[in-house]
């Protein structure tokens, strides 16, 4: 069955939310996460050894911890979107790399971390567009030097 214009629009806009998430995390633009999450959103990174809290608590934690790895890159793929009115369930695969420098280093350099898994979002349509009200990271694998 073909998608409606609204369904196509919702999927594209939700994809933009996922892109803003990775851009905010990877560039340290923490306030960009305000355009990803609702103010009361719960973000759960515990499967990767991180924190669980509401948006602003997690933003503070990210701003404290992630600068240790100035070379950061997340890739999002295999996105599944199920929209029901103004709510959506979104699951996306991810891989991430955290590097202790932005310079070229050996793949076996100390401090290099790679991982992957799934991001599970519960999103809601707001007057400002789609926002995640819950993110649960499901870490499937991680390698560390």
mmCIF file of N, CA and C in Angstrom:
data_model
loop_
_atom_site.group_PDB
_atom_site.id
_atom_site.type_symbol
_atom_site.label_atom_id
_atom_site.label_comp_id
_atom_site.label_asym_id
_atom_site.label_seq_id
_atom_site.Cartn_x
_atom_site.Cartn_y
_atom_site.Cartn_z
ATOM 1 N N UNK A 1 0.841 -1.171 0.000
ATOM 2 C CA UNK A 1 0.000 0.000 0.000
ATOM 3 C C UNK A 1 0.891 1.240 0.000
ATOM 4 N N UNK A 2 0.652 2.191 -0.883
ATOM 5 C CA UNK A 2 1.494 3.394 -0.946
ATOM 6 C C UNK A 2 1.335 4.251 0.308
ATOM 7 N N UNK A 3 2.429 4.935 0.641
ATOM 8 C CA UNK A 3 2.398 5.855 1.775
ATOM 9 C C UNK A 3 1.698 7.147 1.371
ATOM 10 N N UNK A 4 1.018 7.756 2.344
ATOM 11 C CA UNK A 4 0.391 9.057 2.099
ATOM 12 C C UNK A 4 1.454 10.154 2.203
ATOM 13 N N UNK A 5 1.097 11.327 1.757
ATOM 14 C CA UNK A 5 2.000 12.476 1.880
ATOM 15 C C UNK A 5 2.332 12.719 3.348
ATOM 16 N N UNK A 6 1.344 12.584 4.248
ATOM 17 C CA UNK A 6 1.588 12.781 5.681
ATOM 18 C C UNK A 6 2.569 11.746 6.211
ATOM 19 N N UNK A 7 2.411 10.489 5.818
ATOM 20 C CA UNK A 7 3.318 9.427 6.273
ATOM 21 C C UNK A 7 4.739 9.669 5.772
ATOM 22 N N UNK A 8 4.866 10.067 4.524
ATOM 23 C CA UNK A 8 6.189 10.387 3.981
ATOM 24 C C UNK A 8 6.812 11.559 4.728
ATOM 25 N N UNK A 9 6.008 12.588 4.976
ATOM 26 C CA UNK A 9 6.488 13.763 5.700
ATOM 27 C C UNK A 9 6.945 13.386 7.102
ATOM 28 N N UNK A 10 6.117 12.599 7.811
ATOM 29 C CA UNK A 10 6.481 12.183 9.169
ATOM 30 C C UNK A 10 7.807 11.426 9.168
ATOM 31 N N UNK A 11 7.984 10.509 8.248
ATOM 32 C CA UNK A 11 9.215 9.711 8.197
ATOM 33 C C UNK A 11 10.438 10.592 7.922
ATOM 34 N N UNK A 12 10.292 11.544 7.008
ATOM 35 C CA UNK A 12 11.409 12.450 6.719
ATOM 36 C C UNK A 12 11.739 13.328 7.930
ATOM 37 N N UNK A 13 10.717 13.846 8.582
ATOM 38 C CA UNK A 13 10.944 14.707 9.743
ATOM 39 C C UNK A 13 11.533 13.929 10.917
ATOM 40 N N UNK A 14 11.104 12.701 11.111
ATOM 41 C CA UNK A 14 11.685 11.866 12.159
ATOM 42 C C UNK A 14 13.139 11.551 11.826
ATOM 43 N N UNK A 15 13.446 11.321 10.556
ATOM 44 C CA UNK A 15 14.836 11.126 10.137
ATOM 45 C C UNK A 15 15.707 12.333 10.452
ATOM 46 N N UNK A 16 15.135 13.524 10.320
ATOM 47 C CA UNK A 16 15.860 14.753 10.672
ATOM 48 C C UNK A 16 16.140 14.821 12.166
ATOM 49 N N UNK A 17 15.207 14.349 12.987
ATOM 50 C CA UNK A 17 15.428 14.311 14.437
ATOM 51 C C UNK A 17 16.617 13.392 14.749
ATOM 52 N N UNK A 18 16.666 12.224 14.112
ATOM 53 C CA UNK A 18 17.787 11.303 14.319
ATOM 54 C C UNK A 18 19.110 11.929 13.875
ATOM 55 N N UNK A 19 19.082 12.656 12.758
ATOM 56 C CA UNK A 19 20.296 13.318 12.276
ATOM 57 C C UNK A 19 20.752 14.408 13.244
ATOM 58 N N UNK A 20 19.816 15.184 13.789
ATOM 59 C CA UNK A 20 20.180 16.223 14.763
ATOM 60 C C UNK A 20 20.759 15.602 16.031
ATOM 61 N N UNK A 21 20.252 14.445 16.412
ATOM 62 C CA UNK A 21 20.794 13.750 17.577
ATOM 63 C C UNK A 21 22.277 13.429 17.367
ATOM 64 N N UNK A 22 22.596 12.790 16.263
ATOM 65 C CA UNK A 22 23.997 12.414 16.045
ATOM 66 C C UNK A 22 24.878 13.654 15.872
ATOM 67 N N UNK A 23 24.364 14.667 15.203
ATOM 68 C CA UNK A 23 25.145 15.898 15.036
ATOM 69 C C UNK A 23 25.424 16.555 16.387
ATOM 70 N N UNK A 24 24.407 16.635 17.242
ATOM 71 C CA UNK A 24 24.598 17.236 18.567
ATOM 72 C C UNK A 24 25.613 16.479 19.398
ATOM 73 N N UNK A 25 25.513 15.151 19.408
ATOM 74 C CA UNK A 25 26.439 14.317 20.180
ATOM 75 C C UNK A 25 27.859 14.421 19.622
ATOM 76 N N UNK A 26 27.987 14.292 18.317
ATOM 77 C CA UNK A 26 29.317 14.214 17.718
ATOM 78 C C UNK A 26 30.052 15.548 17.685
ATOM 79 N N UNK A 27 29.319 16.658 17.653
ATOM 80 C CA UNK A 27 29.967 17.970 17.589
ATOM 81 C C UNK A 27 29.985 18.697 18.927
ATOM 82 N N UNK A 28 29.328 18.131 19.931
ATOM 83 C CA UNK A 28 29.274 18.800 21.228
ATOM 84 C C UNK A 28 28.312 19.971 21.257
ATOM 85 N N UNK A 29 27.390 20.024 20.318
ATOM 86 C CA UNK A 29 26.358 21.067 20.332
ATOM 87 C C UNK A 29 25.212 20.569 21.208
ATOM 88 N N UNK A 30 25.425 20.598 22.514
ATOM 89 C CA UNK A 30 24.492 19.979 23.454
ATOM 90 C C UNK A 30 23.100 20.581 23.389
ATOM 91 N N UNK A 31 22.998 21.889 23.126
ATOM 92 C CA UNK A 31 21.682 22.516 23.058
ATOM 93 C C UNK A 31 20.885 22.065 21.842
ATOM 94 N N UNK A 32 21.553 21.486 20.842
ATOM 95 C CA UNK A 32 20.838 20.920 19.707
ATOM 96 C C UNK A 32 19.935 19.766 20.161
ATOM 97 N N UNK A 33 20.302 19.148 21.277
ATOM 98 C CA UNK A 33 19.479 18.060 21.812
ATOM 99 C C UNK A 33 18.108 18.547 22.292
ATOM 100 N N UNK A 34 17.976 19.865 22.518
ATOM 101 C CA UNK A 34 16.668 20.424 22.858
ATOM 102 C C UNK A 34 15.697 20.311 21.686
ATOM 103 N N UNK A 35 16.225 20.165 20.466
ATOM 104 C CA UNK A 35 15.376 19.996 19.282
ATOM 105 C C UNK A 35 15.181 18.519 18.954
ATOM 106 N N UNK A 36 15.722 17.660 19.782
ATOM 107 C CA UNK A 36 15.583 16.212 19.623
ATOM 108 C C UNK A 36 14.618 15.650 20.667
ATOM 109 N N UNK A 37 14.758 16.124 21.913
ATOM 110 C CA UNK A 37 14.013 15.561 23.036
ATOM 111 C C UNK A 37 13.016 16.567 23.612
ATOM 112 N N UNK A 38 11.918 16.040 24.158
ATOM 113 C CA UNK A 38 11.018 16.870 24.947
ATOM 114 C C UNK A 38 11.748 17.211 26.258
ATOM 115 N N UNK A 39 11.369 18.293 26.939
ATOM 116 C CA UNK A 39 12.053 18.661 28.187
ATOM 117 C C UNK A 39 12.018 17.550 29.243
ATOM 118 N N UNK A 40 10.944 16.763 29.267
ATOM 119 C CA UNK A 40 10.816 15.705 30.266
ATOM 120 C C UNK A 40 11.222 14.324 29.736
ATOM 121 N N UNK A 41 11.859 14.294 28.589
ATOM 122 C CA UNK A 41 12.262 13.020 27.982
ATOM 123 C C UNK A 41 13.194 12.256 28.908
ATOM 124 N N UNK A 42 13.023 10.943 28.936
ATOM 125 C CA UNK A 42 13.923 10.059 29.669
ATOM 126 C C UNK A 42 14.886 9.444 28.669
ATOM 127 N N UNK A 43 16.174 9.578 28.960
ATOM 128 C CA UNK A 43 17.234 9.044 28.097
ATOM 129 C C UNK A 43 17.998 8.011 28.914
ATOM 130 N N UNK A 44 18.118 6.814 28.353
ATOM 131 C CA UNK A 44 18.699 5.687 29.087
ATOM 132 C C UNK A 44 19.889 5.106 28.318
ATOM 133 N N UNK A 45 21.083 5.378 28.820
ATOM 134 C CA UNK A 45 22.318 4.847 28.240
ATOM 135 C C UNK A 45 22.916 3.734 29.109
ATOM 136 N N UNK A 46 22.134 3.160 30.019
ATOM 137 C CA UNK A 46 22.709 2.217 30.985
ATOM 138 C C UNK A 46 23.269 0.952 30.340
ATOM 139 N N UNK A 47 22.739 0.525 29.201
ATOM 140 C CA UNK A 47 23.272 -0.693 28.582
ATOM 141 C C UNK A 47 24.710 -0.504 28.099
ATOM 142 N N UNK A 48 25.123 0.744 27.934
ATOM 143 C CA UNK A 48 26.492 1.053 27.510
ATOM 144 C C UNK A 48 27.340 1.562 28.678
ATOM 145 N N UNK A 49 26.815 1.434 29.903
ATOM 146 C CA UNK A 49 27.562 1.885 31.074
ATOM 147 C C UNK A 49 27.354 3.351 31.400
ATOM 148 N N UNK A 50 26.375 3.977 30.752
ATOM 149 C CA UNK A 50 26.115 5.389 30.975
ATOM 150 C C UNK A 50 25.008 5.624 31.982
ATOM 151 N N UNK A 51 24.416 6.804 31.898
ATOM 152 C CA UNK A 51 23.408 7.233 32.860
ATOM 153 C C UNK A 51 22.004 7.063 32.294
ATOM 154 N N UNK A 52 21.041 7.215 33.181
ATOM 155 C CA UNK A 52 19.633 7.312 32.810
ATOM 156 C C UNK A 52 19.086 8.524 33.538
ATOM 157 N N UNK A 53 18.419 9.408 32.800
ATOM 158 C CA UNK A 53 17.849 10.595 33.422
ATOM 159 C C UNK A 53 17.020 11.384 32.442
ATOM 160 N N UNK A 54 16.550 12.546 32.892
ATOM 161 C CA UNK A 54 15.795 13.415 32.001
ATOM 162 C C UNK A 54 16.773 14.223 31.147
ATOM 163 N N UNK A 55 16.236 14.817 30.102
ATOM 164 C CA UNK A 55 17.044 15.458 29.064
ATOM 165 C C UNK A 55 18.174 16.329 29.616
ATOM 166 N N UNK A 56 17.872 17.285 30.470
ATOM 167 C CA UNK A 56 18.905 18.226 30.903
ATOM 168 C C UNK A 56 19.971 17.562 31.764
ATOM 169 N N UNK A 57 19.586 16.575 32.563
ATOM 170 C CA UNK A 57 20.579 15.823 33.342
ATOM 171 C C UNK A 57 21.535 15.083 32.411
ATOM 172 N N UNK A 58 20.982 14.456 31.393
ATOM 173 C CA UNK A 58 21.800 13.690 30.460
ATOM 174 C C UNK A 58 22.680 14.613 29.626
ATOM 175 N N UNK A 59 22.152 15.774 29.228
ATOM 176 C CA UNK A 59 22.976 16.747 28.505
ATOM 177 C C UNK A 59 24.199 17.138 29.336
ATOM 178 N N UNK A 60 24.008 17.376 30.619
ATOM 179 C CA UNK A 60 25.129 17.721 31.496
ATOM 180 C C UNK A 60 26.144 16.600 31.579
ATOM 181 N N UNK A 61 25.669 15.380 31.688
ATOM 182 C CA UNK A 61 26.562 14.216 31.752
ATOM 183 C C UNK A 61 27.346 14.071 30.449
ATOM 184 N N UNK A 62 26.665 14.204 29.312
ATOM 185 C CA UNK A 62 27.344 14.109 28.015
ATOM 186 C C UNK A 62 28.420 15.187 27.881
ATOM 187 N N UNK A 63 28.092 16.409 28.282
ATOM 188 C CA UNK A 63 29.039 17.523 28.187
ATOM 189 C C UNK A 63 30.258 17.310 29.071
ATOM 190 N N UNK A 64 30.096 16.560 30.139
ATOM 191 C CA UNK A 64 31.208 16.267 31.038
ATOM 192 C C UNK A 64 32.065 15.101 30.540
ATOM 193 N N UNK A 65 31.425 14.075 30.020
ATOM 194 C CA UNK A 65 32.121 12.829 29.691
ATOM 195 C C UNK A 65 32.682 12.794 28.271
ATOM 196 N N UNK A 66 31.907 13.213 27.287
ATOM 197 C CA UNK A 66 32.315 12.997 25.897
ATOM 198 C C UNK A 66 33.513 13.813 25.409
ATOM 199 N N UNK A 67 33.829 14.976 25.971
ATOM 200 C CA UNK A 67 35.031 15.670 25.499
ATOM 201 C C UNK A 67 36.327 14.866 25.649
ATOM 202 N N UNK A 68 36.303 13.804 26.454
ATOM 203 C CA UNK A 68 37.465 12.908 26.545
ATOM 204 C C UNK A 68 37.790 12.311 25.179
ATOM 205 N N UNK A 69 36.775 12.191 24.330
ATOM 206 C CA UNK A 69 36.944 11.649 22.976
ATOM 207 C C UNK A 69 36.560 12.713 21.960
ATOM 208 N N UNK A 70 37.498 13.568 21.577
ATOM 209 C CA UNK A 70 37.161 14.643 20.635
ATOM 210 C C UNK A 70 36.813 14.139 19.229
ATOM 211 N N UNK A 71 37.253 12.931 18.889
ATOM 212 C CA UNK A 71 36.872 12.334 17.607
ATOM 213 C C UNK A 71 35.664 11.438 17.830
ATOM 214 N N UNK A 72 34.475 11.938 17.484
ATOM 215 C CA UNK A 72 33.241 11.173 17.711
ATOM 216 C C UNK A 72 32.453 11.106 16.414
ATOM 217 N N UNK A 73 31.936 9.909 16.110
ATOM 218 C CA UNK A 73 31.077 9.780 14.941
ATOM 219 C C UNK A 73 30.066 8.666 15.165
ATOM 220 N N UNK A 74 28.805 9.002 14.951
ATOM 221 C CA UNK A 74 27.707 8.035 15.001
ATOM 222 C C UNK A 74 27.145 7.885 13.595
ATOM 223 N N UNK A 75 26.825 6.671 13.239
ATOM 224 C CA UNK A 75 26.147 6.402 11.976
ATOM 225 C C UNK A 75 24.829 5.709 12.301
ATOM 226 N N UNK A 76 23.753 6.209 11.716
ATOM 227 C CA UNK A 76 22.417 5.663 11.935
ATOM 228 C C UNK A 76 21.997 4.924 10.666
ATOM 229 N N UNK A 77 21.368 3.764 10.842
ATOM 230 C CA UNK A 77 20.866 3.013 9.694
ATOM 231 C C UNK A 77 19.714 2.138 10.108
ATOM 232 N N UNK A 78 19.160 1.393 9.159
ATOM 233 C CA UNK A 78 18.070 0.449 9.416
ATOM 234 C C UNK A 78 17.003 1.065 10.314
ATOM 235 N N UNK A 79 16.427 2.163 9.865
ATOM 236 C CA UNK A 79 15.431 2.886 10.651
ATOM 237 C C UNK A 79 14.041 2.299 10.401
ATOM 238 N N UNK A 80 13.341 1.984 11.485
ATOM 239 C CA UNK A 80 11.962 1.502 11.435
ATOM 240 C C UNK A 80 11.087 2.526 12.137
ATOM 241 N N UNK A 81 10.048 2.998 11.456
ATOM 242 C CA UNK A 81 9.155 4.021 11.995
ATOM 243 C C UNK A 81 7.729 3.502 11.942
ATOM 244 N N UNK A 82 7.044 3.546 13.078
ATOM 245 C CA UNK A 82 5.636 3.180 13.154
ATOM 246 C C UNK A 82 4.880 4.343 13.776
ATOM 247 N N UNK A 83 4.126 5.064 12.960
ATOM 248 C CA UNK A 83 3.390 6.243 13.418
ATOM 249 C C UNK A 83 1.942 5.865 13.689
ATOM 250 N N UNK A 84 1.441 6.324 14.834
ATOM 251 C CA UNK A 84 0.041 6.158 15.195
ATOM 252 C C UNK A 84 -0.464 7.513 15.675
ATOM 253 N N UNK A 85 -1.053 8.273 14.777
ATOM 254 C CA UNK A 85 -1.512 9.617 15.111
ATOM 255 C C UNK A 85 -0.351 10.532 15.414
ATOM 256 N N UNK A 86 -0.287 11.027 16.648
ATOM 257 C CA UNK A 86 0.779 11.945 17.048
ATOM 258 C C UNK A 86 1.884 11.254 17.846
ATOM 259 N N UNK A 87 1.906 9.930 17.797
ATOM 260 C CA UNK A 87 2.935 9.154 18.492
ATOM 261 C C UNK A 87 3.648 8.269 17.485
ATOM 262 N N UNK A 88 4.909 7.963 17.756
ATOM 263 C CA UNK A 88 5.668 7.085 16.869
ATOM 264 C C UNK A 88 6.645 6.256 17.680
ATOM 265 N N UNK A 89 6.805 5.024 17.252
ATOM 266 C CA UNK A 89 7.844 4.142 17.772
ATOM 267 C C UNK A 89 8.912 4.090 16.695
ATOM 268 N N UNK A 90 10.141 4.422 17.071
ATOM 269 C CA UNK A 90 11.245 4.487 16.114
ATOM 270 C C UNK A 90 12.402 3.659 16.644
ATOM 271 N N UNK A 91 12.872 2.746 15.817
ATOM 272 C CA UNK A 91 14.055 1.963 16.156
ATOM 273 C C UNK A 91 15.067 2.153 15.040
ATOM 274 N N UNK A 92 16.307 2.423 15.426
ATOM 275 C CA UNK A 92 17.357 2.644 14.440
ATOM 276 C C UNK A 92 18.641 1.971 14.903
ATOM 277 N N UNK A 93 19.292 1.281 13.972
ATOM 278 C CA UNK A 93 20.592 0.719 14.303
ATOM 279 C C UNK A 93 21.622 1.842 14.321
ATOM 280 N N UNK A 94 22.692 1.629 15.086
ATOM 281 C CA UNK A 94 23.768 2.620 15.113
ATOM 282 C C UNK A 94 25.111 1.925 15.256
ATOM 283 N N UNK A 95 26.119 2.599 14.758
ATOM 284 C CA UNK A 95 27.505 2.288 15.108
ATOM 285 C C UNK A 95 28.124 3.596 15.544
ATOM 286 N N UNK A 96 29.046 3.518 16.472
ATOM 287 C CA UNK A 96 29.722 4.731 16.919
ATOM 288 C C UNK A 96 31.200 4.452 17.128
ATOM 289 N N UNK A 97 31.959 5.513 16.962
ATOM 290 C CA UNK A 97 33.392 5.478 17.223
ATOM 291 C C UNK A 97 33.721 6.663 18.107
ATOM 292 N N UNK A 98 34.468 6.406 19.160
ATOM 293 C CA UNK A 98 34.976 7.455 20.041
ATOM 294 C C UNK A 98 36.489 7.368 20.003
ATOM 295 N N UNK A 99 37.127 8.449 19.579
ATOM 296 C CA UNK A 99 38.578 8.466 19.452
ATOM 297 C C UNK A 99 39.179 9.527 20.371
ATOM 298 N N UNK A 100 40.346 9.245 20.964
ATOM 299 C CA UNK A 100 40.958 10.190 21.894
ATOM 300 C C UNK A 100 41.555 11.419 21.212
ATOM 301 N N UNK A 101 41.515 11.471 19.897
ATOM 302 C CA UNK A 101 42.041 12.602 19.143
ATOM 303 C C UNK A 101 41.354 12.656 17.789
ATOM 304 N N UNK A 102 41.430 13.797 17.137
ATOM 305 C CA UNK A 102 40.932 13.911 15.764
ATOM 306 C C UNK A 102 42.054 13.670 14.759
ATOM 307 N N UNK A 103 43.259 13.460 15.256
ATOM 308 C CA UNK A 103 44.388 13.169 14.383
ATOM 309 C C UNK A 103 44.354 11.708 13.955
ATOM 310 N N UNK A 104 45.087 11.378 12.901
ATOM 311 C CA UNK A 104 45.198 9.993 12.449
ATOM 312 C C UNK A 104 45.944 9.187 13.510
ATOM 313 N N UNK A 105 45.349 8.048 13.902
ATOM 314 C CA UNK A 105 45.960 7.181 14.898
ATOM 315 C C UNK A 105 45.825 5.734 14.438
ATOM 316 N N UNK A 106 46.595 4.877 15.045
ATOM 317 C CA UNK A 106 46.519 3.454 14.764
ATOM 318 C C UNK A 106 45.164 2.904 15.228
ATOM 319 N N UNK A 107 44.656 1.905 14.522
ATOM 320 C CA UNK A 107 43.398 1.267 14.916
ATOM 321 C C UNK A 107 43.513 0.579 16.264
ATOM 322 N N UNK A 108 44.734 0.376 16.738
ATOM 323 C CA UNK A 108 44.932 -0.251 18.051
ATOM 324 C C UNK A 108 45.357 0.763 19.111
ATOM 325 N N UNK A 109 45.182 2.056 18.821
ATOM 326 C CA UNK A 109 45.586 3.111 19.759
ATOM 327 C C UNK A 109 44.784 3.035 21.054
ATOM 328 N N UNK A 110 45.431 3.250 22.197
ATOM 329 C CA UNK A 110 44.699 3.275 23.470
ATOM 330 C C UNK A 110 43.628 4.364 23.465
ATOM 331 N N UNK A 111 42.498 4.047 24.059
ATOM 332 C CA UNK A 111 41.420 5.030 24.169
ATOM 333 C C UNK A 111 40.423 5.002 23.034
ATOM 334 N N UNK A 112 40.655 4.191 22.009
ATOM 335 C CA UNK A 112 39.738 4.096 20.881
ATOM 336 C C UNK A 112 38.612 3.120 21.236
ATOM 337 N N UNK A 113 37.377 3.567 21.058
ATOM 338 C CA UNK A 113 36.203 2.753 21.398
ATOM 339 C C UNK A 113 35.290 2.702 20.179
ATOM 340 N N UNK A 114 34.825 1.513 19.884
ATOM 341 C CA UNK A 114 33.842 1.337 18.810
ATOM 342 C C UNK A 114 32.694 0.494 19.353
ATOM 343 N N UNK A 115 31.494 0.759 18.845
ATOM 344 C CA UNK A 115 30.357 -0.023 19.315
ATOM 345 C C UNK A 115 29.189 0.063 18.363
ATOM 346 N N UNK A 116 28.150 -0.649 18.719
ATOM 347 C CA UNK A 116 26.950 -0.635 17.897
ATOM 348 C C UNK A 116 25.777 -1.221 18.644
ATOM 349 N N UNK A 117 24.611 -0.978 18.097
ATOM 350 C CA UNK A 117 23.399 -1.493 18.716
ATOM 351 C C UNK A 117 22.168 -0.848 18.118
ATOM 352 N N UNK A 118 21.183 -0.641 18.967
ATOM 353 C CA UNK A 118 19.898 -0.076 18.562
ATOM 354 C C UNK A 118 19.532 1.114 19.450
ATOM 355 N N UNK A 119 18.965 2.128 18.830
ATOM 356 C CA UNK A 119 18.315 3.209 19.553
ATOM 357 C C UNK A 119 16.808 2.978 19.447
ATOM 358 N N UNK A 120 16.139 2.955 20.583
ATOM 359 C CA UNK A 120 14.689 2.792 20.630
ATOM 360 C C UNK A 120 14.075 4.096 21.138
ATOM 361 N N UNK A 121 13.351 4.776 20.271
ATOM 362 C CA UNK A 121 12.715 6.055 20.613
ATOM 363 C C UNK A 121 11.203 5.899 20.689
ATOM 364 N N UNK A 122 10.610 6.625 21.619
ATOM 365 C CA UNK A 122 9.170 6.885 21.615
ATOM 366 C C UNK A 122 9.057 8.376 21.311
ATOM 367 N N UNK A 123 8.498 8.691 20.159
ATOM 368 C CA UNK A 123 8.422 10.083 19.730
ATOM 369 C C UNK A 123 6.989 10.583 19.772
ATOM 370 N N UNK A 124 6.891 11.898 19.886
ATOM 371 C CA UNK A 124 5.596 12.553 19.900
ATOM 372 C C UNK A 124 5.655 13.794 19.012
ATOM 373 N N UNK A 125 4.534 14.066 18.368
ATOM 374 C CA UNK A 125 4.438 15.270 17.535
ATOM 375 C C UNK A 125 4.131 16.443 18.459
ATOM 376 N N UNK A 126 4.949 17.477 18.403
ATOM 377 C CA UNK A 126 4.753 18.677 19.221
ATOM 378 C C UNK A 126 4.505 19.860 18.296
ATOM 379 N N UNK A 127 4.133 21.016 18.836
ATOM 380 C CA UNK A 127 3.994 22.202 17.981
ATOM 381 C C UNK A 127 5.300 22.567 17.269
ATOM 382 N N UNK A 128 6.443 22.128 17.809
ATOM 383 C CA UNK A 128 7.748 22.401 17.200
ATOM 384 C C UNK A 128 8.256 21.248 16.336
ATOM 385 N N UNK A 129 7.419 20.246 16.111
ATOM 386 C CA UNK A 129 7.815 19.099 15.294
ATOM 387 C C UNK A 129 7.966 17.851 16.142
ATOM 388 N N UNK A 130 8.447 16.787 15.518
ATOM 389 C CA UNK A 130 8.640 15.529 16.224
ATOM 390 C C UNK A 130 9.749 15.656 17.249
ATOM 391 N N UNK A 131 9.519 15.087 18.440
ATOM 392 C CA UNK A 131 10.513 15.061 19.511
ATOM 393 C C UNK A 131 10.471 13.688 20.168
ATOM 394 N N UNK A 132 11.614 13.239 20.646
ATOM 395 C CA UNK A 132 11.694 11.986 21.372
ATOM 396 C C UNK A 132 11.342 12.249 22.832
ATOM 397 N N UNK A 133 10.441 11.459 23.369
ATOM 398 C CA UNK A 133 10.115 11.566 24.792
ATOM 399 C C UNK A 133 10.772 10.451 25.582
ATOM 400 N N UNK A 134 11.356 9.485 24.843
ATOM 401 C CA UNK A 134 12.116 8.429 25.497
ATOM 402 C C UNK A 134 13.114 7.855 24.498
ATOM 403 N N UNK A 135 14.343 7.690 24.961
ATOM 404 C CA UNK A 135 15.377 6.998 24.187
ATOM 405 C C UNK A 135 16.001 5.945 25.085
ATOM 406 N N UNK A 136 15.998 4.713 24.595
ATOM 407 C CA UNK A 136 16.701 3.633 25.275
ATOM 408 C C UNK A 136 17.745 3.116 24.298
ATOM 409 N N UNK A 137 18.999 3.223 24.698
ATOM 410 C CA UNK A 137 20.081 2.664 23.884
ATOM 411 C C UNK A 137 20.251 1.195 24.254
ATOM 412 N N UNK A 138 20.260 0.338 23.244
ATOM 413 C CA UNK A 138 20.509 -1.091 23.436
ATOM 414 C C UNK A 138 21.875 -1.407 22.836
ATOM 415 N N UNK A 139 22.874 -1.410 23.683
ATOM 416 C CA UNK A 139 24.246 -1.682 23.241
ATOM 417 C C UNK A 139 24.362 -3.169 22.922
ATOM 418 N N UNK A 140 24.785 -3.508 21.703
ATOM 419 C CA UNK A 140 24.953 -4.907 21.317
ATOM 420 C C UNK A 140 26.392 -5.364 21.339
ATOM 421 N N UNK A 141 27.308 -4.455 21.048
ATOM 422 C CA UNK A 141 28.727 -4.824 21.051
ATOM 423 C C UNK A 141 29.580 -3.583 21.273
ATOM 424 N N UNK A 142 30.777 -3.788 21.766
ATOM 425 C CA UNK A 142 31.718 -2.694 22.011
ATOM 426 C C UNK A 142 33.117 -3.265 22.021
ATOM 427 N N UNK A 143 34.043 -2.573 21.375
ATOM 428 C CA UNK A 143 35.457 -2.919 21.448
ATOM 429 C C UNK A 143 36.205 -1.708 21.993
ATOM 430 N N UNK A 144 37.196 -1.965 22.810
ATOM 431 C CA UNK A 144 37.993 -0.881 23.406
ATOM 432 C C UNK A 144 39.463 -1.265 23.375
ATOM 433 N N UNK A 145 40.301 -0.282 23.071
ATOM 434 C CA UNK A 145 41.752 -0.490 23.149
ATOM 435 C C UNK A 145 42.269 0.142 24.410
#
